[in-house]
PDB file of C-alpha atoms in Angstrom:
ATOM      1  CA  MET A 144       3.713 -16.327  31.073  1.00 61.00           C
ATOM      2  CA  ALA A 145       2.046 -17.679  34.146  1.00 68.00           C
ATOM      3  CA  PHE A 146       1.303 -15.972  37.515  1.00 73.00           C
ATOM      4  CA  GLY A 147       1.352 -17.357  40.805  1.00 76.00           C
ATOM      5  CA  ALA A 148      -1.173 -17.086  43.597  1.00 80.00           C
ATOM      6  CA  GLU A 149       0.795 -14.329  45.320  1.00 78.00           C
ATOM      7  CA  GLU A 150       1.179 -12.469  41.942  1.00 77.00           C
ATOM      8  CA  LEU A 151      -2.167 -12.801  41.193  1.00 80.00           C
ATOM      9  CA  ARG A 152      -3.198 -11.484  44.585  1.00 82.00           C
ATOM     10  CA  VAL A 153      -1.100  -8.339  43.917  1.00 82.00           C
ATOM     11  CA  LEU A 154      -2.406  -8.002  40.346  1.00 81.00           C
ATOM     12  CA  ARG A 155      -6.134  -7.984  41.853  1.00 84.00           C
ATOM     13  CA  ARG A 156      -5.131  -5.201  44.143  1.00 80.00           C
ATOM     14  CA  ALA A 157      -3.376  -3.137  41.364  1.00 81.00           C
ATOM     15  CA  LEU A 158      -6.590  -3.453  39.279  1.00 81.00           C
ATOM     16  CA  ALA A 159      -8.756  -2.375  42.135  1.00 80.00           C
ATOM     17  CA  LEU A 160      -6.730   0.588  42.800  1.00 78.00           C
ATOM     18  CA  ALA A 161      -6.950   1.361  38.903  1.00 80.00           C
ATOM     19  CA  LEU A 162     -10.536   1.109  38.883  1.00 80.00           C
ATOM     20  CA  HIS A 163     -11.489   2.568  42.431  1.00 78.00           C
ATOM     21  CA  PRO A 164      -8.604   5.132  43.456  1.00 77.00           C
ATOM     22  CA  PHE A 165      -8.272   5.235  47.066  1.00 75.00           C
ATOM     23  CA  PRO A 166      -5.298   5.638  49.468  1.00 82.00           C
ATOM     24  CA  ALA A 167      -3.268   2.523  49.146  1.00 77.00           C
ATOM     25  CA  PRO A 168      -0.673   1.393  52.003  1.00 82.00           C
ATOM     26  CA  ALA A 169       2.647   1.688  51.153  1.00 84.00           C
ATOM     27  CA  GLN A 170       3.083  -2.304  51.208  1.00 84.00           C
ATOM     28  CA  ASP A 171       0.558  -2.569  48.368  1.00 81.00           C
ATOM     29  CA  LEU A 172       2.308   0.031  46.393  1.00 82.00           C
ATOM     30  CA  GLN A 173       5.402  -1.714  46.624  1.00 87.00           C
ATOM     31  CA  ASP A 174       4.245  -5.190  45.702  1.00 85.00           C
ATOM     32  CA  CYS A 175       2.708  -3.441  42.418  1.00 85.00           C
ATOM     33  CA  LEU A 176       6.023  -2.042  41.615  1.00 87.00           C
ATOM     34  CA  ARG A 177       7.768  -5.490  42.054  1.00 87.00           C
ATOM     35  CA  LEU A 178       5.140  -7.200  40.066  1.00 85.00           C
ATOM     36  CA  ALA A 179       5.637  -4.811  37.128  1.00 86.00           C
ATOM     37  CA  GLU A 180       9.334  -4.959  37.309  1.00 88.00           C
ATOM     38  CA  ALA A 181       9.096  -8.914  37.282  1.00 85.00           C
ATOM     39  CA  VAL A 182       6.589  -8.783  34.222  1.00 86.00           C
ATOM     40  CA  ASP A 183       9.150  -6.318  32.454  1.00 89.00           C
ATOM     41  CA  GLU A 184      12.008  -8.773  33.106  1.00 89.00           C
ATOM     42  CA  ALA A 185       9.917 -11.760  31.896  1.00 86.00           C
ATOM     43  CA  THR A 186       9.246 -10.108  28.713  1.00 88.00           C
ATOM     44  CA  ARG A 187      12.737  -9.281  28.173  1.00 91.00           C
ATOM     45  CA  GLU A 188      13.782 -12.818  28.830  1.00 91.00           C
ATOM     46  CA  GLY A 189      11.046 -13.959  26.531  1.00 88.00           C
ATOM     47  CA  ALA A 190      12.513 -11.861  23.618  1.00 90.00           C
ATOM     48  CA  ARG A 191      15.906 -13.071  24.309  1.00 92.00           C
ATOM     49  CA  LEU A 192      14.872 -16.771  24.322  1.00 91.00           C
ATOM     50  CA  ARG A 193      12.975 -16.171  20.991  1.00 91.00           C
ATOM     51  CA  ALA A 194      16.207 -14.717  19.126  1.00 92.00           C
ATOM     52  CA  PHE A 195      18.243 -17.601  20.273  1.00 92.00           C
ATOM     53  CA  LEU A 196      15.580 -20.090  18.947  1.00 92.00           C
ATOM     54  CA  LEU A 197      15.409 -18.297  15.720  1.00 92.00           C
ATOM     55  CA  ALA A 198      19.059 -18.219  15.302  1.00 93.00           C
ATOM     56  CA  ASP A 199      19.362 -21.980  16.095  1.00 92.00           C
ATOM     57  CA  LEU A 200      16.470 -22.539  13.532  1.00 93.00           C
ATOM     58  CA  ALA A 201      18.587 -20.608  10.927  1.00 93.00           C
ATOM     59  CA  ARG A 202      21.778 -22.593  11.521  1.00 94.00           C
ATOM     60  CA  TYR A 203      19.710 -26.035  11.207  1.00 93.00           C
ATOM     61  CA  ARG A 204      18.159 -24.931   8.198  1.00 92.00           C
ATOM     62  CA  ALA A 205      21.450 -23.939   6.582  1.00 93.00           C
ATOM     63  CA  ALA A 206      22.797 -27.361   7.514  1.00 92.00           C
ATOM     64  CA  LEU A 207      19.834 -29.290   5.921  1.00 91.00           C
ATOM     65  CA  PRO A 208      19.219 -31.976   4.892  1.00 88.00           C
ATOM     66  CA  GLY A 209      21.558 -33.705   7.694  1.00 88.00           C
ATOM     67  CA  THR A 210      19.755 -31.930  10.493  1.00 90.00           C
ATOM     68  CA  ALA A 211      16.319 -32.337   9.241  1.00 92.00           C
ATOM     69  CA  ALA A 212      15.144 -34.041  12.809  1.00 92.00           C
ATOM     70  CA  GLY A 213      16.578 -30.996  14.818  1.00 92.00           C
ATOM     71  CA  PHE A 214      15.275 -28.354  12.194  1.00 93.00           C
ATOM     72  CA  LEU A 215      11.726 -29.715  12.261  1.00 93.00           C
ATOM     73  CA  THR A 216      11.702 -29.574  16.198  1.00 93.00           C
ATOM     74  CA  LEU A 217      13.122 -26.388  16.348  1.00 93.00           C
ATOM     75  CA  LEU A 218      10.457 -25.154  13.621  1.00 93.00           C
ATOM     76  CA  GLU A 219       7.774 -26.708  15.418  1.00 92.00           C
ATOM     77  CA  GLU A 220       8.476 -25.073  18.837  1.00 91.00           C
ATOM     78  CA  ALA A 221       8.900 -21.538  17.126  1.00 91.00           C
ATOM     79  CA  VAL A 222       5.611 -21.901  15.555  1.00 92.00           C
ATOM     80  CA  ARG A 223       3.988 -22.886  18.958  1.00 90.00           C
ATOM     81  CA  ALA A 224       5.761 -19.676  20.259  1.00 87.00           C
ATOM     82  CA  GLY A 225       3.910 -17.564  17.701  1.00 88.00           C
ATOM     83  CA  TYR A 226       6.505 -17.526  14.835  1.00 90.00           C
ATOM     84  CA  HIS A 227       5.465 -17.195  11.333  1.00 90.00           C
ATOM     85  CA  PRO A 228       7.649 -19.236   8.917  1.00 91.00           C
ATOM     86  CA  VAL A 229       9.369 -17.410   6.044  1.00 91.00           C
ATOM     87  CA  ALA A 230       9.870 -18.493   2.453  1.00 91.00           C
ATOM     88  CA  ASP A 231      13.194 -20.386   3.357  1.00 92.00           C
ATOM     89  CA  ASP A 232      11.232 -22.311   5.876  1.00 92.00           C
ATOM     90  CA  LEU A 233       8.649 -23.385   3.357  1.00 92.00           C
ATOM     91  CA  GLY A 234      11.195 -24.320   0.926  1.00 92.00           C
ATOM     92  CA  ALA A 235      12.840 -26.356   3.293  1.00 92.00           C
ATOM     93  CA  LEU A 236       9.739 -28.224   4.271  1.00 92.00           C
ATOM     94  CA  ARG A 237       8.727 -28.798   0.559  1.00 92.00           C
ATOM     95  CA  ALA A 238      12.316 -30.421   0.164  1.00 92.00           C
ATOM     96  CA  LEU A 239      11.594 -32.666   3.224  1.00 91.00           C
ATOM     97  CA  ARG A 240       8.099 -33.613   2.237  1.00 86.00           C
ATOM     98  CA  GLY A 241       8.713 -37.199   2.350  1.00 88.00           C
ATOM     99  CA  ASN A 242       8.961 -37.065   6.033  1.00 91.00           C
ATOM    100  CA  PRO A 243       5.517 -37.171   7.569  1.00 91.00           C
ATOM    101  CA  VAL A 244       6.337 -34.755  10.212  1.00 91.00           C
ATOM    102  CA  ALA A 245       7.423 -32.464   7.752  1.00 91.00           C
ATOM    103  CA  ALA A 246       4.441 -32.921   5.579  1.00 92.00           C
ATOM    104  CA  ALA A 247       2.001 -32.169   8.423  1.00 92.00           C
ATOM    105  CA  LEU A 248       4.097 -29.138   9.350  1.00 92.00           C
ATOM    106  CA  LEU A 249       4.155 -27.693   5.729  1.00 92.00           C
ATOM    107  CA  ASP A 250       0.306 -27.776   5.869  1.00 92.00           C
ATOM    108  CA  ARG A 251       0.462 -25.675   9.120  1.00 92.00           C
ATOM    109  CA  CYS A 252       3.152 -23.338   7.913  1.00 91.00           C
ATOM    110  CA  GLY A 253       1.477 -22.829   4.573  1.00 90.00           C
ATOM    111  CA  ALA A 254      -1.715 -21.869   6.327  1.00 91.00           C
ATOM    112  CA  LEU A 255       0.046 -19.168   8.349  1.00 90.00           C
ATOM    113  CA  ALA A 256       1.880 -17.846   5.255  1.00 88.00           C
ATOM    114  CA  GLU A 257      -1.561 -17.653   3.392  1.00 90.00           C
ATOM    115  CA  GLN A 258      -2.920 -15.503   6.658  1.00 89.00           C
ATOM    116  CA  ASP A 259       0.079 -13.092   6.330  1.00 87.00           C
ATOM    117  CA  VAL A 260      -0.387 -12.678   2.600  1.00 88.00           C
ATOM    118  CA  ARG A 261      -4.163 -11.831   3.182  1.00 89.00           C
ATOM    119  CA  ARG A 262      -3.417  -9.463   5.918  1.00 89.00           C
ATOM    120  CA  ARG A 263      -0.706  -7.575   4.040  1.00 87.00           C
ATOM    121  CA  GLU A 264      -3.149  -7.284   1.087  1.00 88.00           C
ATOM    122  CA  ALA A 265      -5.946  -6.143   3.247  1.00 88.00           C
ATOM    123  CA  ARG A 266      -3.531  -3.583   4.621  1.00 86.00           C
ATOM    124  CA  ARG A 267      -2.441  -2.241   1.348  1.00 87.00           C
ATOM    125  CA  ALA A 268      -6.258  -2.119   0.300  1.00 80.00           C
ATOM    126  CA  VAL A 269      -7.329   0.261   3.049  1.00 69.00           C
ATOM    127  CA  PRO A 270      -5.428   3.405   1.839  1.00 61.00           C
ATOM    128  CA  ALA A 271      -6.529   2.782  -1.662  1.00 53.00           C
ATOM    129  CA  SER A 272     -10.247   2.547  -0.568  1.00 52.00           C
ATOM    130  CA  ARG A 273      -9.729   5.676   1.300  1.00 56.00           C
ATOM    131  CA  SER A 274      -8.342   7.644  -1.344  1.00 52.00           C
ATOM    132  CA  HIS A 275     -11.173   6.289  -3.748  1.00 54.00           C
ATOM    133  CA  ALA A 276     -13.830   7.340  -1.226  1.00 52.00           C
ATOM    134  CA  ARG A 277     -12.289  10.774  -1.104  1.00 55.00           C
ATOM    135  CA  THR A 278     -12.261  11.287  -4.697  1.00 53.00           C
ATOM    136  CA  ARG A 279     -15.890  10.425  -5.160  1.00 54.00           C
ATOM    137  CA  LEU A 280     -16.857  12.892  -2.302  1.00 51.00           C
ATOM    138  CA  THR A 281     -14.956  15.532  -4.295  1.00 52.00           C
ATOM    139  CA  ALA A 282     -16.766  14.713  -7.394  1.00 52.00           C
ATOM    140  CA  LEU A 283     -20.291  15.097  -5.917  1.00 50.00           C
ATOM    141  CA  PRO A 284     -21.655  18.438  -5.765  1.00 53.00           C
ATOM    142  CA  GLY A 285     -20.969  19.934  -2.398  1.00 52.00           C
ATOM    143  CA  GLY A 286     -18.691  17.277  -1.357  1.00 49.00           C
ATOM    144  CA  LEU A 287     -15.194  18.048  -0.059  1.00 48.00           C
ATOM    145  CA  ALA A 288     -14.779  21.285  -1.545  1.00 48.00           C
ATOM    146  CA  ALA A 289     -17.950  22.662   0.007  1.00 50.00           C
ATOM    147  CA  THR A 290     -16.638  21.490   3.359  1.00 48.00           C
ATOM    148  CA  ALA A 291     -13.292  23.313   2.930  1.00 50.00           C
ATOM    149  CA  ALA A 292     -15.070  26.388   1.813  1.00 51.00           C
ATOM    150  CA  ALA A 293     -17.343  26.247   5.008  1.00 48.00           C
ATOM    151  CA  ASP A 294     -14.268  25.844   6.941  1.00 50.00           C
ATOM    152  CA  THR A 295     -12.309  28.579   5.314  1.00 51.00           C
ATOM    153  CA  GLY A 296     -15.038  31.147   4.996  1.00 53.00           C
ATOM    154  CA  LYS A 297     -14.585  31.325   1.333  1.00 53.00           C
ATOM    155  CA  PRO A 298     -17.154  30.509  -1.309  1.00 52.00           C
ATOM    156  CA  ALA A 299     -16.614  27.337  -3.268  1.00 50.00           C
ATOM    157  CA  GLN A 300     -15.617  27.650  -6.661  1.00 54.00           C
ATOM    158  CA  GLU A 301     -18.257  26.983  -9.291  1.00 51.00           C
ATOM    159  CA  PRO A 302     -17.403  24.258 -12.067  1.00 50.00           C
ATOM    160  CA  ALA A 303     -16.374  25.818 -15.352  1.00 53.00           C
ATOM    161  CA  ALA A 304     -19.102  25.670 -17.834  1.00 51.00           C
ATOM    162  CA  ASP A 305     -18.718  23.991 -21.218  1.00 52.00           C
ATOM    163  CA  PRO A 306     -17.535  26.472 -23.816  1.00 51.00           C
ATOM    164  CA  ALA A 307     -19.381  24.772 -26.201  1.00 51.00           C
ATOM    165  CA  ALA A 308     -22.840  25.401 -24.254  1.00 50.00           C
ATOM    166  CA  ARG A 309     -22.053  29.082 -24.039  1.00 54.00           C
ATOM    167  CA  PRO A 310     -24.479  31.148 -26.606  1.00 52.00           C
ATOM    168  CA  ALA A 311     -22.324  32.896 -29.027  1.00 50.00           C
ATOM    169  CA  PRO A 312     -22.326  36.665 -28.571  1.00 50.00           C
ATOM    170  CA  SER A 313     -24.433  38.445 -31.365  1.00 50.00           C
ATOM    171  CA  SER A 314     -22.174  40.354 -33.656  1.00 50.00           C
ATOM    172  CA  PRO A 315     -23.502  43.928 -34.535  1.00 49.00           C
ATOM    173  CA  ASN A 316     -24.450  44.636 -38.165  1.00 50.00           C
ATOM    174  CA  ARG A 317     -21.450  46.632 -39.373  1.00 52.00           C
ATOM    175  CA  ASN A 318     -23.701  47.909 -42.523  1.00 56.00           C
ATOM    176  CA  ARG A 319     -26.522  49.282 -40.524  1.00 58.00           C
ATOM    177  CA  PRO A 320     -26.314  53.097 -40.481  1.00 60.00           C
ATOM    178  CA  VAL A 321     -26.029  54.960 -37.342  1.00 58.00           C
ATOM    179  CA  PRO A 322     -29.283  56.203 -36.041  1.00 59.00           C
ATOM    180  CA  THR A 323     -29.952  59.880 -35.738  1.00 60.00           C
ATOM    181  CA  PRO A 324     -30.654  61.714 -32.513  1.00 56.00           C
ATOM    182  CA  GLY A 325     -34.260  62.547 -34.129  1.00 58.00           C
ATOM    183  CA  GLU A 326     -34.917  58.897 -34.785  1.00 61.00           C
ATOM    184  CA  VAL A 327     -33.872  57.750 -31.116  1.00 54.00           C
ATOM    185  CA  PHE A 328     -35.683  60.340 -29.675  1.00 56.00           C
ATOM    186  CA  PRO A 329     -38.559  61.543 -32.096  1.00 57.00           C
ATOM    187  CA  ARG A 330     -40.367  64.694 -31.292  1.00 56.00           C
ATOM    188  CA  ARG A 331     -43.809  64.798 -30.622  1.00 57.00           C
ATOM    189  CA  ARG A 332     -45.910  66.955 -32.992  1.00 55.00           C
ATOM    190  CA  PRO A 333     -48.346  69.421 -31.166  1.00 51.00           C
ATOM    191  CA  ALA A 334     -51.821  68.886 -31.480  1.00 52.00           C
ATOM    192  CA  THR A 335     -53.832  71.027 -33.818  1.00 53.00           C
ATOM    193  CA  PRO A 336     -55.711  73.855 -31.792  1.00 54.00           C
ATOM    194  CA  PRO A 337     -59.525  73.624 -32.019  1.00 56.00           C
ATOM    195  CA  ALA A 338     -61.163  76.336 -34.592  1.00 56.00           C
ATOM    196  CA  PRO A 339     -62.862  79.306 -32.982  1.00 56.00           C
ATOM    197  CA  PRO A 340     -66.630  79.265 -32.681  1.00 55.00           C
ATOM    198  CA  SER A 341     -67.095  81.766 -35.390  1.00 55.00           C
ATOM    199  CA  GLN A 342     -65.254  79.818 -38.059  1.00 54.00           C
ATOM    200  CA  ARG A 343     -67.120  76.908 -37.044  1.00 54.00           C
ATOM    201  CA  LEU A 344     -70.458  78.513 -37.767  1.00 51.00           C
ATOM    202  CA  ALA A 345     -69.043  79.917 -40.815  1.00 51.00           C
ATOM    203  CA  ALA A 346     -67.943  76.440 -42.008  1.00 49.00           C
ATOM    204  CA  VAL A 347     -71.562  75.135 -41.237  1.00 49.00           C
TER     205      VAL A 347
END
C-alpha cells in the first residue's frame, strides 16, 4: 500500500492531532475521515485480491504437471505478497525439482515452512514453561501457597509431617500398681519437740 503526496499530508495532520490535541478545522477532520475510509477500502481490496490469487494457485496446483509454468509464477507472486506455502505446495515443488525455477522456489518455501514450524513449537513451549514455573513456586517454602494465604487472610497449611518421623507415644505400664494418696502426697512427720531444761540437766 502506497500513499500519495496529498494522502501523506493528511496523514501528517492526523498524527499531529493525535499527539497534540487542539481544535482542528472542519476541513482537516473531513480529510482525515476520507483517508481512513480509503485505507479501509484498500485493505478490503487487498484481502479480495489475495483470496483470488490463492484460489488460482490451488487450481493450477491441482492441474499439475501440465500447468507448471503458471503454478510457479502464481506461487512466487503469492510468496512475495506474504503467503506461506503449505504441504501441498512443497510436494508440488519437489515433483518439479528438475525445473531450475522450481528448485530455487523450493529452497525459499522450505525455509519459510521451517520458520513456521519453529514458531509453532515456540508457541506451544511457552504455556508448558509457565506451568513448570508455577509448579516450582508451589513446591518452594512460602511459594504460591503463602501468597494465596496472604491474599485471603488465612494461614497457610503446614506440610504434613512424615508419620515415620513422629515419636511413638509411650504406652503405660499396665502391671504397675496404682499409687495410694499417701504415696502421691506424703505427710510430713512433725519434728520432735526439744526436752525441757530439767530433763536435760538430769540427763547430764
